[in-house]
Amino acid sequence: MVIALVNHKGGVGKTTCTLNIGAGLQRMGKSVLLIDADAQANLTTSVGLGYIELPSLADVLAERVSIQQAIKSEGRDIPIVPATLELAELEISLAAQLDGRERLKRALQPIRSEFDYILIDCPPTLHLLTDNALVAADEVYIPVMAEFMPMSGLVTLTKHIDRVQRSILNPSLKLAGIVLTRFNKQKVMCQTVQQELHERFPQELLNTVIRENVAIAEAYRMGTDVFQYQAKSNGAEDFTALCDEFLLRQNATETNVKRRNGNLVKETL
Ligand SMILES: Nc1ncnc2c1ncn2[C@@H]1O[C@H](COP(=O)(O)OP(=O)(O)OP(=O)(O)O)[C@@H](O)[C@H]1O
Ligand SMILES: [Mg+2]
């Protein structure tokens, strides 16, 4: 299962969610691969790597190396395909290529079944790198910060996801979840945003919210996840609950698909 974490608004917790959902799922026994699709390379540094890890995702998208060659796994808890600043230049040159949006999907093909979850951290844009993630992904999760009114941005984003679904590039893409981040229940604004999201996206909005928590921010700065940094923090508690809910939803989807397939078999008999 390939999952893209997308929001063209900056600083909403995309990278933090990718890192800690990845770490949480791995603690629950799932095999996880992280992919840093942002030239800022925040995910790369948040797992303790440097800015110039080569080969990187840019080499993969330029088809200079295979994705297997770009996975950093030695001595690491979670394997990662790192980003470098070169991704920014590559984005411009790939835009001129006919298959520019399909490079990541093609690169992932040989390793899709090797991991339970491949999580892609996207940049704060809806340009080519995010499109590569949306074309490669089975599901999209949108981290949303609870502090600002996020609706207008979400409308733009869901329209964009809609366009990808209606194109031939990825008709089976599913908007699977919206996660409220940096939540502070004392703030009226947070409750208002939660209520609005619940009304507008009743299926997609996850019950679990990620609270504003200093351990989450410190872990990220120190190049590690919140579980390793402070296992007994609100952050570790929230990301554990989020991963539990995520896996429950995954199981429900699988059961529905099986049920549908079962009915299909009955109908055709
Ligand atoms: N729940 C949280 N509690 C406290 N700080 C948080 C939380 N979530 C994220 N942060 C902090 O907020 C900042 C932005 O988070 P993050 O980098 O994950 O956002 P982003 O959406 O990936 O940003 P960008 O759009 O630039 O890629 C970081 O400094 C991070 O440590
Ligand atoms: Mg980020």
Short mmCIF file of C-alpha atoms and ligand atoms in Angstrom, two decimals:
data_model
loop_
_atom_site.label_atom_id
_atom_site.label_comp_id
_atom_site.label_asym_id
_atom_site.label_seq_id
_atom_site.Cartn_x
_atom_site.Cartn_y
_atom_site.Cartn_z
CA MET A 1 0.00 0.00 0.00
CA VAL A 2 1.41 3.36 -1.08
CA ILE A 3 0.25 6.39 0.91
CA ALA A 4 0.91 10.04 0.06
CA LEU A 5 0.77 12.68 2.80
CA VAL A 6 -0.31 15.81 1.00
CA ASN A 7 -1.22 19.41 1.74
CA HIS A 8 -0.06 22.36 -0.33
CA LYS A 9 -0.22 24.49 2.78
CA GLY A 10 3.18 24.67 4.45
CA GLY A 11 4.01 23.73 8.03
CA VAL A 12 0.83 21.70 8.75
CA GLY A 13 2.64 18.57 9.95
CA LYS A 14 3.06 16.49 6.77
CA THR A 15 6.65 15.52 7.54
CA THR A 16 5.97 15.02 11.26
CA CYS A 17 3.05 12.70 10.43
CA THR A 18 5.04 10.76 7.82
CA LEU A 19 7.89 10.21 10.30
CA ASN A 20 5.78 9.24 13.30
CA ILE A 21 3.10 7.23 11.50
CA GLY A 22 5.97 5.34 9.84
CA ALA A 23 7.66 4.74 13.20
CA GLY A 24 4.35 3.82 14.87
CA LEU A 25 3.38 1.33 12.17
CA GLN A 26 6.80 -0.26 12.33
CA ARG A 27 6.45 -0.68 16.09
CA MET A 28 3.17 -2.48 15.37
CA GLY A 29 5.07 -5.00 13.24
CA LYS A 30 4.47 -3.51 9.79
CA SER A 31 7.25 -3.13 7.24
CA VAL A 32 7.54 0.51 6.23
CA LEU A 33 9.49 2.51 3.65
CA LEU A 34 9.67 6.31 3.85
CA ILE A 35 10.08 8.42 0.74
CA ASP A 36 11.11 12.07 0.95
CA ALA A 37 9.63 13.86 -2.06
CA ASP A 38 10.37 17.38 -0.80
CA ALA A 39 13.53 19.26 -1.83
CA GLN A 40 13.62 20.80 1.67
CA ALA A 41 14.68 17.28 2.77
CA ASN A 42 13.01 17.66 6.17
CA LEU A 43 12.02 13.99 6.37
CA THR A 44 15.58 13.01 5.50
CA THR A 45 17.03 15.11 8.32
CA SER A 46 14.23 14.13 10.72
CA VAL A 47 15.51 10.53 10.59
CA GLY A 48 19.03 11.70 11.32
CA LEU A 49 20.48 11.73 7.79
CA GLY A 50 22.42 14.60 6.19
CA TYR A 51 21.32 16.83 3.32
CA ILE A 52 23.52 15.14 0.75
CA GLU A 53 22.68 11.47 0.90
CA LEU A 54 23.34 10.00 -2.52
CA PRO A 55 21.85 8.47 -4.53
CA SER A 56 18.60 10.25 -3.68
CA LEU A 57 15.04 10.36 -4.98
CA ALA A 58 16.23 12.85 -7.62
CA ASP A 59 18.52 10.15 -9.11
CA VAL A 60 15.60 7.71 -9.09
CA LEU A 61 13.19 10.13 -10.82
CA ALA A 62 15.90 11.04 -13.36
CA GLU A 63 16.21 7.27 -13.98
CA ARG A 64 19.92 7.22 -13.17
CA VAL A 65 19.49 4.53 -10.50
CA SER A 66 16.80 2.07 -9.43
CA ILE A 67 14.80 2.76 -6.28
CA GLN A 68 16.46 -0.22 -4.60
CA GLN A 69 19.82 1.52 -5.01
CA ALA A 70 18.51 4.69 -3.35
CA ILE A 71 17.01 3.05 -0.23
CA LYS A 72 19.08 3.81 2.86
CA SER A 73 18.51 0.93 5.25
CA GLU A 74 21.85 0.01 6.78
CA GLY A 75 21.83 0.56 10.53
CA ARG A 76 18.42 2.23 10.30
CA ASP A 77 15.14 1.41 12.01
CA ILE A 78 13.08 2.57 9.05
CA PRO A 79 14.45 2.48 5.50
CA ILE A 80 14.17 5.75 3.60
CA VAL A 81 14.70 7.12 0.10
CA PRO A 82 16.24 10.52 0.89
CA ALA A 83 15.72 13.88 -0.80
CA THR A 84 18.28 16.47 -1.84
CA LEU A 85 17.95 20.01 -3.12
CA GLU A 86 18.43 18.61 -6.62
CA LEU A 87 14.76 17.59 -6.54
CA ALA A 88 13.86 21.27 -7.05
CA GLU A 89 15.82 21.47 -10.32
CA LEU A 90 14.58 18.08 -11.44
CA GLU A 91 10.98 19.20 -10.95
CA ILE A 92 11.51 21.85 -13.64
CA SER A 93 13.17 19.54 -16.16
CA LEU A 94 10.68 16.71 -15.58
CA ALA A 95 7.76 19.05 -16.26
CA ALA A 96 8.81 19.03 -19.92
CA GLN A 97 8.73 15.21 -20.12
CA LEU A 98 5.58 13.42 -21.23
CA ASP A 99 5.94 10.83 -18.48
CA GLY A 100 7.10 13.38 -15.88
CA ARG A 101 4.24 12.61 -13.50
CA GLU A 102 4.60 8.83 -13.72
CA ARG A 103 8.25 8.43 -12.77
CA LEU A 104 7.70 7.59 -9.10
CA LYS A 105 4.89 5.14 -9.85
CA ARG A 106 7.13 3.32 -12.33
CA ALA A 107 10.10 3.34 -9.95
CA LEU A 108 8.02 1.87 -7.09
CA GLN A 109 6.56 -0.96 -9.16
CA PRO A 110 9.25 -3.58 -8.37
CA ILE A 111 9.16 -2.94 -4.58
CA ARG A 112 5.47 -2.25 -3.91
CA SER A 113 4.86 -5.73 -2.52
CA GLU A 114 8.03 -5.75 -0.40
CA PHE A 115 6.58 -3.31 2.15
CA ASP A 116 3.27 -3.20 4.00
CA TYR A 117 3.30 0.61 3.78
CA ILE A 118 5.27 3.03 1.62
CA LEU A 119 4.74 6.57 2.98
CA ILE A 120 5.53 9.57 0.74
CA ASP A 121 6.15 12.97 2.30
CA CYS A 122 5.13 15.70 -0.16
CA PRO A 123 6.28 19.32 -0.55
CA PRO A 124 3.94 22.25 0.20
CA THR A 125 2.89 22.63 -3.45
CA LEU A 126 0.60 20.92 -5.95
CA HIS A 127 3.32 20.75 -8.59
CA LEU A 128 5.06 17.86 -10.26
CA LEU A 129 6.57 16.16 -7.20
CA THR A 130 3.22 16.06 -5.40
CA ASP A 131 1.64 14.82 -8.63
CA ASN A 132 4.22 12.03 -8.80
CA ALA A 133 3.16 11.01 -5.29
CA LEU A 134 -0.57 11.23 -6.16
CA VAL A 135 -0.09 9.15 -9.30
CA ALA A 136 1.95 6.51 -7.42
CA ALA A 137 -0.31 6.34 -4.35
CA ASP A 138 -3.20 4.04 -3.48
CA GLU A 139 -4.40 6.45 -0.79
CA VAL A 140 -3.98 10.08 0.25
CA TYR A 141 -3.92 11.33 3.82
CA ILE A 142 -4.17 15.08 4.44
CA PRO A 143 -2.67 16.50 7.61
CA VAL A 144 -4.51 19.69 8.56
CA MET A 145 -3.43 22.17 11.17
CA ALA A 146 -6.29 23.05 13.46
CA GLU A 147 -5.31 26.65 14.07
CA PHE A 148 -6.31 28.34 10.83
CA MET A 149 -9.50 28.04 8.86
CA PRO A 150 -8.41 25.29 6.49
CA MET A 151 -11.53 24.94 4.31
CA SER A 152 -10.59 27.02 1.26
CA GLY A 153 -7.22 25.24 1.00
CA LEU A 154 -8.93 21.88 1.37
CA VAL A 155 -11.36 22.68 -1.44
CA THR A 156 -8.42 23.43 -3.77
CA LEU A 157 -6.66 20.27 -2.66
CA THR A 158 -9.65 17.96 -2.98
CA LYS A 159 -10.36 19.40 -6.46
CA HIS A 160 -6.78 18.60 -7.41
CA ILE A 161 -7.10 15.03 -6.08
CA ASP A 162 -10.36 14.78 -8.04
CA ARG A 163 -8.56 15.76 -11.24
CA VAL A 164 -5.97 13.02 -10.71
CA GLN A 165 -8.78 10.49 -10.06
CA ARG A 166 -10.59 11.53 -13.24
CA SER A 167 -7.42 11.36 -15.35
CA ILE A 168 -5.98 8.15 -16.71
CA LEU A 169 -3.00 8.60 -14.42
CA ASN A 170 -4.58 7.17 -11.25
CA PRO A 171 -8.36 6.60 -11.31
CA SER A 172 -8.22 4.32 -8.24
CA LEU A 173 -6.64 6.95 -5.97
CA LYS A 174 -8.60 7.27 -2.72
CA LEU A 175 -8.80 10.22 -0.34
CA ALA A 176 -8.60 8.01 2.74
CA GLY A 177 -8.08 10.33 5.67
CA ILE A 178 -7.79 13.80 7.12
CA VAL A 179 -5.72 14.18 10.29
CA LEU A 180 -5.97 17.18 12.59
CA THR A 181 -2.53 18.17 13.85
CA ARG A 182 -1.17 20.56 16.47
CA PHE A 183 -4.51 20.36 18.18
CA ASN A 184 -5.24 22.34 21.35
CA LYS A 185 -8.66 21.62 22.75
CA GLN A 186 -8.58 24.79 24.89
CA LYS A 187 -8.71 26.87 21.71
CA VAL A 188 -12.18 27.59 20.35
CA MET A 189 -10.67 27.81 16.88
CA CYS A 190 -9.49 24.18 17.08
CA GLN A 191 -12.95 22.98 18.07
CA THR A 192 -14.58 25.04 15.31
CA VAL A 193 -12.23 23.61 12.68
CA GLN A 194 -12.84 20.07 13.97
CA GLN A 195 -16.61 20.59 13.81
CA GLU A 196 -16.45 22.00 10.27
CA LEU A 197 -14.24 19.19 9.06
CA HIS A 198 -16.54 16.64 10.67
CA GLU A 199 -19.54 18.09 8.82
CA ARG A 200 -17.78 18.41 5.47
CA PHE A 201 -15.69 15.18 5.58
CA PRO A 202 -17.52 12.78 7.94
CA GLN A 203 -15.94 9.67 6.43
CA GLU A 204 -12.44 11.00 5.98
CA LEU A 205 -11.82 12.85 9.24
CA LEU A 206 -10.01 10.59 11.70
CA ASN A 207 -11.27 10.56 15.30
CA THR A 208 -7.73 10.74 16.62
CA VAL A 209 -6.17 14.19 16.72
CA ILE A 210 -2.47 14.94 17.18
CA ARG A 211 -2.13 17.40 20.03
CA GLU A 212 0.39 20.22 20.10
CA ASN A 213 3.23 18.56 21.98
CA VAL A 214 6.78 19.70 22.58
CA ALA A 215 8.24 16.18 22.45
CA ILE A 216 7.03 15.86 18.84
CA ALA A 217 8.83 19.04 17.81
CA GLU A 218 11.99 18.22 19.79
CA ALA A 219 12.23 14.68 18.41
CA TYR A 220 11.91 16.05 14.87
CA ARG A 221 14.71 18.57 15.47
CA MET A 222 16.93 15.90 17.04
CA GLY A 223 16.57 13.61 14.02
CA THR A 224 14.36 10.95 15.55
CA ASP A 225 10.73 9.96 16.09
CA VAL A 226 8.65 10.74 19.15
CA PHE A 227 8.59 7.09 20.33
CA GLN A 228 12.36 6.92 20.59
CA TYR A 229 12.63 10.44 21.97
CA GLN A 230 9.98 10.25 24.69
CA ALA A 231 7.89 7.10 24.77
CA LYS A 232 5.70 8.45 27.57
CA SER A 233 4.68 11.71 25.90
CA ASN A 234 1.29 12.89 24.64
CA GLY A 235 2.85 12.82 21.17
CA ALA A 236 3.75 9.11 21.41
CA GLU A 237 0.26 8.40 22.82
CA ASP A 238 -1.47 10.30 19.98
CA PHE A 239 0.57 8.72 17.20
CA THR A 240 -0.05 5.25 18.70
CA ALA A 241 -3.80 5.98 18.69
CA LEU A 242 -3.55 7.35 15.15
CA CYS A 243 -1.76 4.23 13.90
CA ASP A 244 -4.36 2.02 15.62
CA GLU A 245 -7.17 3.92 13.90
CA PHE A 246 -5.28 3.85 10.59
CA LEU A 247 -4.90 0.05 10.77
CA LEU A 248 -8.56 -0.40 11.75
CA ARG A 249 -9.57 1.58 8.66
CA GLN A 250 -7.19 -0.45 6.51
CA ASN A 251 -8.73 -3.69 7.80
CA ALA A 252 -12.25 -2.37 7.21
CA THR A 253 -11.34 -1.46 3.62
CA GLU A 254 -9.85 -4.91 3.02
CA THR A 255 -12.96 -6.60 4.46
CA ASN A 256 -15.23 -4.46 2.25
CA VAL A 257 -13.19 -5.31 -0.84
CA LYS A 258 -13.31 -9.02 0.05
CA ARG A 259 -17.06 -8.78 0.69
CA ARG A 260 -17.57 -7.01 -2.64
CA ASN A 261 -15.45 -9.59 -4.42
CA GLY A 262 -17.39 -12.38 -2.68
CA ASN A 263 -20.69 -10.88 -3.87
CA LEU A 264 -19.27 -10.49 -7.36
CA VAL A 265 -18.40 -14.19 -7.41
CA LYS A 266 -21.95 -15.07 -6.22
CA GLU A 267 -23.53 -12.76 -8.78
CA THR A 268 -21.59 -14.25 -11.65
CA LEU A 269 -22.35 -17.86 -10.65
N1 LIG B 1 1.85 18.04 17.06
C1 LIG B 1 2.86 18.91 17.05
N2 LIG B 1 3.25 19.53 18.20
C2 LIG B 1 4.27 20.43 18.19
N3 LIG B 1 4.95 20.81 17.09
C3 LIG B 1 4.62 20.22 15.93
C4 LIG B 1 3.56 19.27 15.83
N4 LIG B 1 3.44 18.88 14.53
C5 LIG B 1 4.39 19.56 13.85
N5 LIG B 1 5.09 20.37 14.67
C6 LIG B 1 6.16 21.31 14.30
O1 LIG B 1 5.65 22.18 13.32
C7 LIG B 1 6.62 22.46 12.34
C8 LIG B 1 6.06 22.09 10.97
O2 LIG B 1 5.84 20.68 10.92
P1 LIG B 1 6.21 19.85 9.62
O3 LIG B 1 7.59 20.18 9.15
O4 LIG B 1 5.90 18.43 9.90
O5 LIG B 1 5.15 20.46 8.60
P2 LIG B 1 5.10 20.24 7.01
O6 LIG B 1 3.68 20.30 6.61
O7 LIG B 1 5.87 19.04 6.64
O8 LIG B 1 5.89 21.55 6.52
P3 LIG B 1 6.36 21.86 5.00
O9 LIG B 1 5.12 22.24 4.29
O10 LIG B 1 7.36 22.95 5.13
O11 LIG B 1 6.96 20.59 4.47
C9 LIG B 1 7.86 21.67 12.73
O12 LIG B 1 8.76 22.50 13.41
C10 LIG B 1 7.33 20.59 13.65
O13 LIG B 1 8.28 20.19 14.63
MG MG B 2 7.43 18.83 5.27
#
